[in-house]
């Protein structure tokens, strides 16, 4: 297809078609069989041309520039048209270069949907963009780049204007979207008008952004806001130049204010909660010629409906707190910045001092209010420092690590509370949870509470992430060296109710040898998982960690490791795992990094587990996890049966002895300790065995001496308590009979069996019978004289003692 472009000379318009930068010249322009890579059509020329390719929009771009002189002649005020018509469908840029006197002002008025300023390098969604420059004499200042669909309705400039409109090749736009009007001098670089309707926001930048604002210049933004709405200003990015004279500042003209203009530094919190329209001006200064610096500003104006409870204030009493800051902020701060279009929440120290982020310091009382429809968008982050200067005074004090009530009373969810604990040299920090105890968050045992503690031990050289812990576990105490940071982080709304039960305490304690020591007192039926700090990145080199596990006297612990080896190789030193029960004579189990870890084992007493690291070789890290379970002690069934059987035997023996003593004492009448010559001491059926008489052999007959008889007089003196004499020999003075001793009672001769004698001959006397004796017992308390005893014995001599004993046994 061929194209014809005819330009009138009075239009002062030039058309330039040229190749895109970086594109090959495989497509060219043909004019009367002459191929050209580009084409320039000047005012008054008429040119017909074609392209050598079917898709010239891929290779060519087009610029249409119109020069307007408002200095030497009248300005063509009114709507600006896109001229000339019938242009090829290429990416094109319309440029209007308007020359005007600095004594007069030009106004660019844009039709709806108005404009939105964008940052340099940002692209518009529909690829349609406006760029506005102010031209004063030979200086050009970039007012900004704008997309359609915004709130910027007018731009007033001092002097000339260089305005460009960029359209993509497929844009259906046929009008410029603006007109030019004449205005009196505005006595400043420019005025940008923004109309904010309903709840909305606008982001604007100073001229030349991100480069410097012109030296000693002044510009103004006019914000048209409905009187029933509230506007707030926020500076998101700014920098200051080095001033020799004057001072860079921001001035506000607010209707109804008693101090117009209100002057602020760029570093100040800017006005908020402004009712209705207002103006804001940026004033530069005289800069240092050697080191001028850069004045630049990017800010946002947000318009909201007034809040129903905007007059409700909340008390934040930090007067009794020390070394503490409380920051109320939007969710995701500081890493996430909400989009400019998102509704915001404001925190106000007074009706006009509001911000999206506000920090309060200890020792002060605040009354704050919120300009926010949904307070669930806000969060609280607090930080408190606890330090020790004199360790002698610090070690006697216990500090409570709980969230102050002044924070919990606010209608804002607590996100994080951070305690920074600073200990002097040779002093360590001890964390305890006496009632709730702590559970270490591990993959096998995750925390599901409404809050958790993250504990980090740090020095200027290293940082040790001790772990994440939550309440409701088995860890009673953690002792750590160095300075400690504890971060309480909440999850959900449950912390409001659980905050009343916080019991985390902190104290300064004497120096410990390990980097960290845990004291673990598990619940009876719990399975506890414990792992080394800095998980999963591994312990730092040469760090030693210990766990002290408390085992109840009624239980047995079982200790096991989650893997069979440490999984590291040491470059310097050795890594060890030590296990030792806390009891006398206990053996210590030691494993090196090149050895298998111990198999699961039972522990009957409190025990220690220590992990000491070496300097590992590259790409290997020491990470260990172990578990402890508990079971009640159970006595073996065989032992129980043996004990019961033994007790039964003892009871039976005791009953037997009692019965034997009773019956035997009834059968024996001689007084204890007195020789009875009438007792038959010869074994039945063995007459004639001893050929010698009693006087001719050395056998004797003894009667067992009953303590109650021998020491009767002493018992009376000591009220019945027996106190026998020790190491005193008393000779026997009674008469000696002529018969040998009788054999021992049957109960002492269970191994002797009486053989049957059918021939009437006495059996041969066994060697073991040579030293037999007869013991006569008397019932306790039976006191008879010798005559009565002898008389009874004489009448009973036909039954030998042995046979009496056997009868007693049968009765029993």
GROMACS .gro file of N, CA and C in nm, residues 234-287:
model
  162
  234UNK      N    1   0.209   1.163   5.252
  234UNK     CA    2   0.317   1.075   5.296
  234UNK      C    3   0.435   1.089   5.201
  235UNK      N    4   0.552   1.115   5.256
  235UNK     CA    5   0.675   1.122   5.177
  235UNK      C    6   0.739   0.983   5.176
  236UNK      N    7   0.753   0.925   5.059
  236UNK     CA    8   0.809   0.790   5.048
  236UNK      C    9   0.958   0.791   5.014
  237UNK      N   10   1.002   0.894   4.941
  237UNK     CA   11   1.143   0.899   4.905
  237UNK      C   12   1.183   1.045   4.883
  238UNK      N   13   1.290   1.085   4.947
  238UNK     CA   14   1.337   1.222   4.927
  238UNK      C   15   1.486   1.229   4.958
  239UNK      N   16   1.549   1.334   4.905
  239UNK     CA   17   1.687   1.364   4.940
  239UNK      C   18   1.703   1.516   4.940
  240UNK      N   19   1.805   1.564   5.009
  240UNK     CA   20   1.825   1.708   5.027
  240UNK      C   21   1.955   1.751   4.961
  241UNK      N   22   1.957   1.871   4.912
  241UNK     CA   23   2.079   1.929   4.856
  241UNK      C   24   2.157   2.001   4.965
  242UNK      N   25   2.275   2.044   4.931
  242UNK     CA   26   2.359   2.120   5.025
  242UNK      C   27   2.334   2.269   5.002
  243UNK      N   28   2.270   2.329   5.098
  243UNK     CA   29   2.226   2.468   5.082
  243UNK      C   30   2.330   2.565   5.137
  244UNK      N   31   2.353   2.672   5.062
  244UNK     CA   32   2.433   2.783   5.112
  244UNK      C   33   2.345   2.891   5.172
  245UNK      N   34   2.231   2.916   5.107
  245UNK     CA   35   2.135   3.015   5.156
  245UNK      C   36   1.995   2.955   5.149
  246UNK      N   37   1.911   3.007   5.232
  246UNK     CA   38   1.774   2.959   5.244
  246UNK      C   39   1.773   2.814   5.295
  247UNK      N   40   1.654   2.761   5.301
  247UNK     CA   41   1.637   2.625   5.352
  247UNK      C   42   1.530   2.555   5.271
  248UNK      N   43   1.558   2.433   5.234
  248UNK     CA   44   1.458   2.355   5.161
  248UNK      C   45   1.343   2.320   5.254
  249UNK      N   46   1.220   2.337   5.202
  249UNK     CA   47   1.105   2.319   5.290
  249UNK      C   48   0.982   2.284   5.208
  250UNK      N   49   0.879   2.245   5.281
  250UNK     CA   50   0.748   2.218   5.221
  250UNK      C   51   0.648   2.307   5.293
  251UNK      N   52   0.564   2.378   5.214
  251UNK     CA   53   0.464   2.467   5.271
  251UNK      C   54   0.324   2.418   5.234
  252UNK      N   55   0.232   2.425   5.332
  252UNK     CA   56   0.094   2.383   5.311
  252UNK      C   57   0.001   2.502   5.333
  253UNK      N   58  -0.092   2.521   5.240
  253UNK     CA   59  -0.201   2.616   5.257
  253UNK      C   60  -0.328   2.533   5.277
  254UNK      N   61  -0.375   2.530   5.400
  254UNK     CA   62  -0.489   2.447   5.436
  254UNK      C   63  -0.604   2.538   5.476
  255UNK      N   64  -0.717   2.528   5.411
  255UNK     CA   65  -0.831   2.612   5.448
  255UNK      C   66  -0.869   2.594   5.595
  256UNK      N   67  -0.889   2.705   5.661
  256UNK     CA   68  -0.928   2.699   5.802
  256UNK      C   69  -0.813   2.692   5.898
  257UNK      N   70  -0.690   2.675   5.848
  257UNK     CA   71  -0.575   2.669   5.938
  257UNK      C   72  -0.543   2.807   5.991
  258UNK      N   73  -0.503   2.815   6.115
  258UNK     CA   74  -0.471   2.943   6.179
  258UNK      C   75  -0.329   2.987   6.151
  259UNK      N   76  -0.250   2.905   6.085
  259UNK     CA   77  -0.108   2.939   6.066
  259UNK      C   78  -0.066   2.916   5.921
  260UNK      N   79  -0.149   2.955   5.825
  260UNK     CA   80  -0.110   2.941   5.684
  260UNK      C   81   0.001   3.039   5.648
  261UNK      N   82   0.104   3.000   5.576
  261UNK     CA   83   0.127   2.860   5.539
  261UNK      C   84   0.191   2.782   5.654
  262UNK      N   85   0.160   2.654   5.660
  262UNK     CA   86   0.225   2.565   5.758
  262UNK      C   87   0.352   2.511   5.694
  263UNK      N   88   0.463   2.533   5.760
  263UNK     CA   89   0.594   2.499   5.704
  263UNK      C   90   0.646   2.372   5.770
  264UNK      N   91   0.694   2.280   5.689
  264UNK     CA   92   0.749   2.153   5.738
  264UNK      C   93   0.883   2.127   5.670
  265UNK      N   94   0.970   2.060   5.740
  265UNK     CA   95   1.090   2.005   5.677
  265UNK      C   96   1.052   1.877   5.605
  266UNK      N   97   1.134   1.839   5.510
  266UNK     CA   98   1.105   1.715   5.440
  266UNK      C   99   1.119   1.594   5.531
  267UNK      N  100   1.196   1.607   5.637
  267UNK     CA  101   1.216   1.497   5.731
  267UNK      C  102   1.104   1.487   5.834
  268UNK      N  103   1.015   1.586   5.839
  268UNK     CA  104   0.904   1.583   5.935
  268UNK      C  105   0.793   1.490   5.887
  269UNK      N  106   0.709   1.448   5.985
  269UNK     CA  107   0.584   1.382   5.947
  269UNK      C  108   0.493   1.488   5.887
  270UNK      N  109   0.440   1.457   5.772
  270UNK     CA  110   0.360   1.555   5.700
  270UNK      C  111   0.214   1.554   5.750
  271UNK      N  112   0.140   1.661   5.722
  271UNK     CA  113   0.002   1.670   5.772
  271UNK      C  114  -0.084   1.554   5.723
  272UNK      N  115  -0.178   1.517   5.808
  272UNK     CA  116  -0.271   1.409   5.775
  272UNK      C  117  -0.409   1.448   5.823
  273UNK      N  118  -0.506   1.372   5.778
  273UNK     CA  119  -0.644   1.392   5.821
  273UNK      C  120  -0.692   1.535   5.787
  274UNK      N  121  -0.652   1.585   5.670
  274UNK     CA  122  -0.688   1.719   5.627
  274UNK      C  123  -0.828   1.715   5.566
  275UNK      N  124  -0.913   1.805   5.611
  275UNK     CA  125  -1.050   1.810   5.560
  275UNK      C  126  -1.056   1.901   5.438
  276UNK      N  127  -1.089   1.843   5.322
  276UNK     CA  128  -1.108   1.923   5.202
  276UNK      C  129  -0.980   1.949   5.124
  277UNK      N  130  -0.988   2.051   5.034
  277UNK     CA  131  -0.878   2.083   4.942
  277UNK      C  132  -0.764   2.155   5.013
  278UNK      N  133  -0.644   2.147   4.953
  278UNK     CA  134  -0.527   2.214   5.008
  278UNK      C  135  -0.420   2.224   4.900
  279UNK      N  136  -0.323   2.312   4.924
  279UNK     CA  137  -0.208   2.328   4.835
  279UNK      C  138  -0.080   2.286   4.907
  280UNK      N  139   0.013   2.232   4.832
  280UNK     CA  140   0.142   2.194   4.887
  280UNK      C  141   0.250   2.246   4.792
  281UNK      N  142   0.350   2.313   4.848
  281UNK     CA  143   0.458   2.373   4.766
  281UNK      C  144   0.593   2.322   4.811
  282UNK      N  145   0.683   2.302   4.715
  282UNK     CA  146   0.821   2.261   4.741
  282UNK      C  147   0.913   2.378   4.706
  283UNK      N  148   0.995   2.417   4.803
  283UNK     CA  149   1.086   2.530   4.785
  283UNK      C  150   1.230   2.482   4.795
  284UNK      N  151   1.309   2.514   4.689
  284UNK     CA  152   1.450   2.479   4.691
  284UNK      C  153   1.533   2.588   4.756
  285UNK      N  154   1.666   2.577   4.748
  285UNK     CA  155   1.756   2.673   4.811
  285UNK      C  156   1.871   2.705   4.716
  286UNK      N  157   1.957   2.799   4.759
  286UNK     CA  158   2.080   2.826   4.686
  286UNK      C  159   2.181   2.719   4.724
  287UNK      N  160   2.224   2.643   4.626
  287UNK     CA  161   2.307   2.526   4.655
  287UNK      C  162   2.455   2.561   4.654
   0.00000   0.00000   0.00000
